[in-house]
PDB file of C-alpha atoms in Angstrom:
ATOM      1  CA  MET A   1      32.877  63.408 136.432  1.00 46.00           C
ATOM      2  CA  LYS A   2      30.193  64.303 138.988  1.00 47.00           C
ATOM      3  CA  ASN A   3      32.846  64.464 141.736  1.00 46.00           C
ATOM      4  CA  ILE A   4      34.974  66.904 139.727  1.00 46.00           C
ATOM      5  CA  LEU A   5      31.954  69.110 139.076  1.00 41.00           C
ATOM      6  CA  ALA A   6      30.969  69.031 142.750  1.00 41.00           C
ATOM      7  CA  VAL A   7      34.503  69.890 143.910  1.00 39.00           C
ATOM      8  CA  THR A   8      34.753  72.718 141.360  1.00 39.00           C
ATOM      9  CA  LEU A   9      31.399  74.168 142.437  1.00 41.00           C
ATOM     10  CA  LEU A  10      32.389  73.940 146.112  1.00 40.00           C
ATOM     11  CA  PHE A  11      35.703  75.675 145.353  1.00 40.00           C
ATOM     12  CA  ILE A  12      33.901  78.521 143.542  1.00 40.00           C
ATOM     13  CA  LEU A  13      31.411  78.972 146.358  1.00 44.00           C
ATOM     14  CA  LEU A  14      34.036  78.939 149.090  1.00 44.00           C
ATOM     15  CA  ASN A  15      36.315  81.366 147.287  1.00 45.00           C
ATOM     16  CA  GLY A  16      33.460  83.566 146.104  1.00 51.00           C
ATOM     17  CA  CYS A  17      32.895  85.250 149.437  1.00 59.00           C
ATOM     18  CA  ALA A  18      35.051  87.873 151.035  1.00 72.00           C
ATOM     19  CA  THR A  19      35.233  88.655 154.715  1.00 69.00           C
ATOM     20  CA  LYS A  20      37.525  91.468 155.772  1.00 71.00           C
ATOM     21  CA  ALA A  21      38.318  93.416 158.914  1.00 67.00           C
ATOM     22  CA  PHE A  22      40.233  96.624 159.354  1.00 65.00           C
ATOM     23  CA  LEU A  23      41.435  98.217 162.575  1.00 65.00           C
ATOM     24  CA  ALA A  24      41.597 101.967 161.933  1.00 66.00           C
ATOM     25  CA  GLN A  25      43.434 102.815 165.138  1.00 64.00           C
ATOM     26  CA  PRO A  26      44.914 100.767 167.960  1.00 66.00           C
ATOM     27  CA  VAL A  27      42.370 100.752 170.755  1.00 74.00           C
ATOM     28  CA  SER A  28      41.983  98.612 173.843  1.00 84.00           C
ATOM     29  CA  LEU A  29      38.426  97.494 174.468  1.00 88.00           C
ATOM     30  CA  THR A  30      39.194  96.092 177.912  1.00 91.00           C
ATOM     31  CA  GLY A  31      36.542  97.393 180.282  1.00 94.00           C
ATOM     32  CA  LYS A  32      34.905  99.559 177.606  1.00 94.00           C
ATOM     33  CA  ARG A  33      31.130  99.622 177.480  1.00 95.00           C
ATOM     34  CA  ILE A  34      29.772  98.561 174.077  1.00 94.00           C
ATOM     35  CA  ALA A  35      26.182  98.352 172.837  1.00 92.00           C
ATOM     36  CA  VAL A  36      24.524  97.517 169.542  1.00 89.00           C
ATOM     37  CA  GLY A  37      23.111 100.594 167.864  1.00 86.00           C
ATOM     38  CA  VAL A  38      21.449 100.689 164.470  1.00 84.00           C
ATOM     39  CA  ILE A  39      22.148  97.747 162.159  1.00 86.00           C
ATOM     40  CA  ASP A  40      20.101  98.599 159.090  1.00 85.00           C
ATOM     41  CA  ILE A  41      19.204  95.426 157.175  1.00 84.00           C
ATOM     42  CA  SER A  42      17.388  95.759 153.850  1.00 83.00           C
ATOM     43  CA  ARG A  43      15.817  93.099 151.690  1.00 80.00           C
ATOM     44  CA  ASP A  44      16.668  92.935 148.001  1.00 74.00           C
ATOM     45  CA  LYS A  45      14.233  91.243 145.641  1.00 66.00           C
ATOM     46  CA  SER A  46      14.794  91.194 141.901  1.00 58.00           C
ATOM     47  CA  GLY A  47      16.841  94.388 141.874  1.00 58.00           C
ATOM     48  CA  THR A  48      14.325  96.321 143.960  1.00 58.00           C
ATOM     49  CA  THR A  49      15.506  97.028 147.470  1.00 57.00           C
ATOM     50  CA  ILE A  50      12.786  96.850 150.109  1.00 56.00           C
ATOM     51  CA  TYR A  51      13.752  98.682 153.279  1.00 54.00           C
ATOM     52  CA  ASN A  52      13.255  97.731 156.922  1.00 53.00           C
ATOM     53  CA  ASP A  53      10.437  95.349 157.549  1.00 58.00           C
ATOM     54  CA  THR A  54       9.800  93.268 160.658  1.00 60.00           C
ATOM     55  CA  VAL A  55      11.859  90.332 159.407  1.00 66.00           C
ATOM     56  CA  CYS A  56      14.840  92.577 158.681  1.00 70.00           C
ATOM     57  CA  SER A  57      14.523  94.089 162.160  1.00 72.00           C
ATOM     58  CA  CYS A  58      14.744  90.586 163.641  1.00 78.00           C
ATOM     59  CA  ILE A  59      17.771  89.862 161.451  1.00 81.00           C
ATOM     60  CA  SER A  60      19.559  92.995 162.672  1.00 80.00           C
ATOM     61  CA  GLN A  61      18.910  91.931 166.263  1.00 81.00           C
ATOM     62  CA  THR A  62      20.310  88.452 165.512  1.00 86.00           C
ATOM     63  CA  VAL A  63      23.404  89.951 163.843  1.00 89.00           C
ATOM     64  CA  GLY A  64      24.062  92.213 166.838  1.00 88.00           C
ATOM     65  CA  GLU A  65      23.662  89.448 169.397  1.00 89.00           C
ATOM     66  CA  THR A  66      25.920  87.136 167.371  1.00 92.00           C
ATOM     67  CA  LEU A  67      28.717  89.719 167.617  1.00 93.00           C
ATOM     68  CA  TYR A  68      28.598  89.948 171.452  1.00 93.00           C
ATOM     69  CA  PRO A  69      31.042  87.076 172.210  1.00 93.00           C
ATOM     70  CA  TYR A  70      33.697  88.470 169.871  1.00 93.00           C
ATOM     71  CA  PHE A  71      33.742  91.845 171.591  1.00 92.00           C
ATOM     72  CA  GLN A  72      33.613  90.148 175.005  1.00 93.00           C
ATOM     73  CA  LYS A  73      36.755  88.185 174.062  1.00 93.00           C
ATOM     74  CA  MET A  74      38.410  91.568 173.466  1.00 91.00           C
ATOM     75  CA  GLY A  75      37.556  92.532 177.052  1.00 92.00           C
ATOM     76  CA  ALA A  76      34.516  94.727 176.381  1.00 94.00           C
ATOM     77  CA  VAL A  77      31.473  94.944 178.620  1.00 95.00           C
ATOM     78  CA  ILE A  78      28.343  94.410 176.517  1.00 94.00           C
ATOM     79  CA  LEU A  79      25.243  96.417 177.340  1.00 91.00           C
ATOM     80  CA  LYS A  80      21.864  95.743 175.767  1.00 87.00           C
ATOM     81  CA  ILE A  81      20.024  98.880 174.754  1.00 82.00           C
ATOM     82  CA  PRO A  82      16.296  98.338 175.205  1.00 74.00           C
ATOM     83  CA  TYR A  83      14.571  99.658 172.109  1.00 68.00           C
ATOM     84  CA  GLU A  84      11.766  98.712 169.776  1.00 66.00           C
ATOM     85  CA  GLN A  85      11.876  98.143 166.030  1.00 63.00           C
ATOM     86  CA  ARG A  86      10.872 101.683 165.102  1.00 67.00           C
ATOM     87  CA  THR A  87      12.981 103.539 167.696  1.00 71.00           C
ATOM     88  CA  SER A  88      14.741 106.497 166.112  1.00 77.00           C
ATOM     89  CA  GLU A  89      18.525 106.671 165.929  1.00 79.00           C
ATOM     90  CA  ALA A  90      18.459 109.843 168.063  1.00 83.00           C
ATOM     91  CA  ARG A  91      16.562 107.962 170.799  1.00 85.00           C
ATOM     92  CA  ILE A  92      19.068 105.088 170.673  1.00 84.00           C
ATOM     93  CA  HIS A  93      21.938 107.576 171.106  1.00 84.00           C
ATOM     94  CA  LYS A  94      20.120 109.181 174.048  1.00 87.00           C
ATOM     95  CA  ILE A  95      19.759 105.770 175.724  1.00 87.00           C
ATOM     96  CA  ALA A  96      23.440 105.029 174.999  1.00 87.00           C
ATOM     97  CA  ASP A  97      24.365 108.332 176.673  1.00 88.00           C
ATOM     98  CA  SER A  98      22.347 107.479 179.765  1.00 88.00           C
ATOM     99  CA  LEU A  99      24.068 104.066 179.971  1.00 90.00           C
ATOM    100  CA  GLN A 100      27.493 105.709 179.480  1.00 93.00           C
ATOM    101  CA  VAL A 101      28.283 103.575 176.446  1.00 94.00           C
ATOM    102  CA  ASP A 102      31.816 104.085 175.069  1.00 95.00           C
ATOM    103  CA  TYR A 103      31.280 102.482 171.639  1.00 94.00           C
ATOM    104  CA  LEU A 104      28.290 101.602 169.495  1.00 92.00           C
ATOM    105  CA  ILE A 105      28.203  98.746 167.015  1.00 92.00           C
ATOM    106  CA  SER A 106      26.407  99.868 163.866  1.00 90.00           C
ATOM    107  CA  GLY A 107      26.090  98.440 160.412  1.00 91.00           C
ATOM    108  CA  THR A 108      24.255  97.759 157.207  1.00 90.00           C
ATOM    109  CA  GLY A 109      23.305  94.596 155.425  1.00 89.00           C
ATOM    110  CA  LEU A 110      21.450  93.182 152.460  1.00 88.00           C
ATOM    111  CA  VAL A 111      19.427  89.960 152.512  1.00 87.00           C
ATOM    112  CA  ASN A 112      17.564  87.968 149.887  1.00 85.00           C
ATOM    113  CA  ARG A 113      14.618  85.730 150.646  1.00 79.00           C
ATOM    114  CA  THR A 114      14.634  82.198 149.286  1.00 79.00           C
ATOM    115  CA  GLY A 115      11.509  80.307 150.220  1.00 78.00           C
ATOM    116  CA  LYS A 116      10.922  81.143 153.875  1.00 80.00           C
ATOM    117  CA  THR A 117      14.578  81.861 154.666  1.00 83.00           C
ATOM    118  CA  ASP A 118      16.571  85.076 154.452  1.00 83.00           C
ATOM    119  CA  PHE A 119      20.193  84.831 153.309  1.00 86.00           C
ATOM    120  CA  MET A 120      22.736  87.565 154.007  1.00 86.00           C
ATOM    121  CA  HIS A 121      24.662  88.681 150.931  1.00 86.00           C
ATOM    122  CA  GLN A 122      26.349  91.794 152.314  1.00 89.00           C
ATOM    123  CA  LEU A 123      27.116  92.880 155.854  1.00 91.00           C
ATOM    124  CA  THR A 124      29.248  95.737 157.132  1.00 92.00           C
ATOM    125  CA  ILE A 125      29.836  96.294 160.843  1.00 92.00           C
ATOM    126  CA  ASN A 126      31.460  99.386 162.399  1.00 92.00           C
ATOM    127  CA  LEU A 127      32.593 100.127 165.939  1.00 92.00           C
ATOM    128  CA  ILE A 128      32.046 103.847 166.521  1.00 91.00           C
ATOM    129  CA  SER A 129      33.336 105.938 169.418  1.00 91.00           C
ATOM    130  CA  ARG A 130      30.518 107.755 171.212  1.00 90.00           C
ATOM    131  CA  GLN A 131      32.804 110.669 172.144  1.00 89.00           C
ATOM    132  CA  THR A 132      34.468 111.381 168.806  1.00 89.00           C
ATOM    133  CA  GLN A 133      32.139 109.586 166.333  1.00 88.00           C
ATOM    134  CA  GLU A 134      35.246 107.976 164.778  1.00 89.00           C
ATOM    135  CA  VAL A 135      35.052 104.492 163.303  1.00 88.00           C
ATOM    136  CA  PHE A 136      37.717 102.467 165.110  1.00 86.00           C
ATOM    137  CA  LEU A 137      37.003  99.051 163.694  1.00 87.00           C
ATOM    138  CA  THR A 138      35.172  97.837 160.627  1.00 87.00           C
ATOM    139  CA  GLY A 139      34.401  94.408 159.232  1.00 88.00           C
ATOM    140  CA  SER A 140      32.545  93.273 156.150  1.00 89.00           C
ATOM    141  CA  PHE A 141      31.153  90.185 154.481  1.00 90.00           C
ATOM    142  CA  SER A 142      30.011  89.806 150.890  1.00 87.00           C
ATOM    143  CA  GLY A 143      29.393  86.803 148.740  1.00 81.00           C
ATOM    144  CA  PRO A 144      27.031  83.886 148.323  1.00 78.00           C
ATOM    145  CA  GLY A 145      24.169  83.971 150.786  1.00 78.00           C
ATOM    146  CA  VAL A 146      24.588  82.534 154.253  1.00 86.00           C
ATOM    147  CA  TYR A 147      22.363  82.751 157.283  1.00 88.00           C
ATOM    148  CA  PRO A 148      22.571  86.199 158.934  1.00 89.00           C
ATOM    149  CA  ALA A 149      24.189  84.764 162.074  1.00 89.00           C
ATOM    150  CA  GLY A 150      26.733  82.990 159.856  1.00 90.00           C
ATOM    151  CA  ALA A 151      27.701  86.262 158.172  1.00 90.00           C
ATOM    152  CA  ALA A 152      27.974  87.943 161.592  1.00 91.00           C
ATOM    153  CA  ASN A 153      30.161  85.078 162.851  1.00 92.00           C
ATOM    154  CA  ARG A 154      32.485  85.477 159.888  1.00 90.00           C
ATOM    155  CA  VAL A 155      32.795  89.214 160.471  1.00 91.00           C
ATOM    156  CA  GLY A 156      33.246  88.711 164.232  1.00 91.00           C
ATOM    157  CA  LYS A 157      36.060  86.207 163.714  1.00 90.00           C
ATOM    158  CA  LYS A 158      37.859  88.540 161.305  1.00 87.00           C
ATOM    159  CA  ILE A 159      37.503  91.466 163.711  1.00 86.00           C
ATOM    160  CA  LEU A 160      38.816  89.359 166.586  1.00 85.00           C
ATOM    161  CA  ASN A 161      41.777  88.153 164.518  1.00 83.00           C
ATOM    162  CA  GLN A 162      42.573  91.698 163.370  1.00 76.00           C
ATOM    163  CA  LYS A 163      42.315  93.036 166.919  1.00 65.00           C
ATOM    164  CA  LEU A 164      44.611  90.375 168.362  1.00 58.00           C
ATOM    165  CA  LYS A 165      47.413  90.897 165.826  1.00 52.00           C
TER     166      LYS A 165
END
């Protein structure tokens, strides 16, 4: 009986999350310069959303860095934009201009804290053209909490699979 309950619970948890990717327009990323822009992670606690604290800033940095290999596999050149936690979006775009970045990775996410660990419940990543401001690629994760890097890995894999089709 315990085995059936465990298998049923595992099935619900595994099928309870959704990871999707959508390629808006065919685009080759080979040789394109990509950097992580603003990934706005918020913490949700008991229905009250708490915006941008230091922990969430670290999570957004982790999410961005986790996505690097997926875009590199698509042929992109990854550039790291040097900015601090409280750097304005306008300043980030100015730095991206000076580095001649073609696309910025941006996104939003929602985490919950359990004990001393943050778990990602929602994550949306967009690849935005610096010239036209169009979203060329988007990926999302929602479901039971996983580590932030785990959610980013799931989104990265879906984006890579969508791009290679």
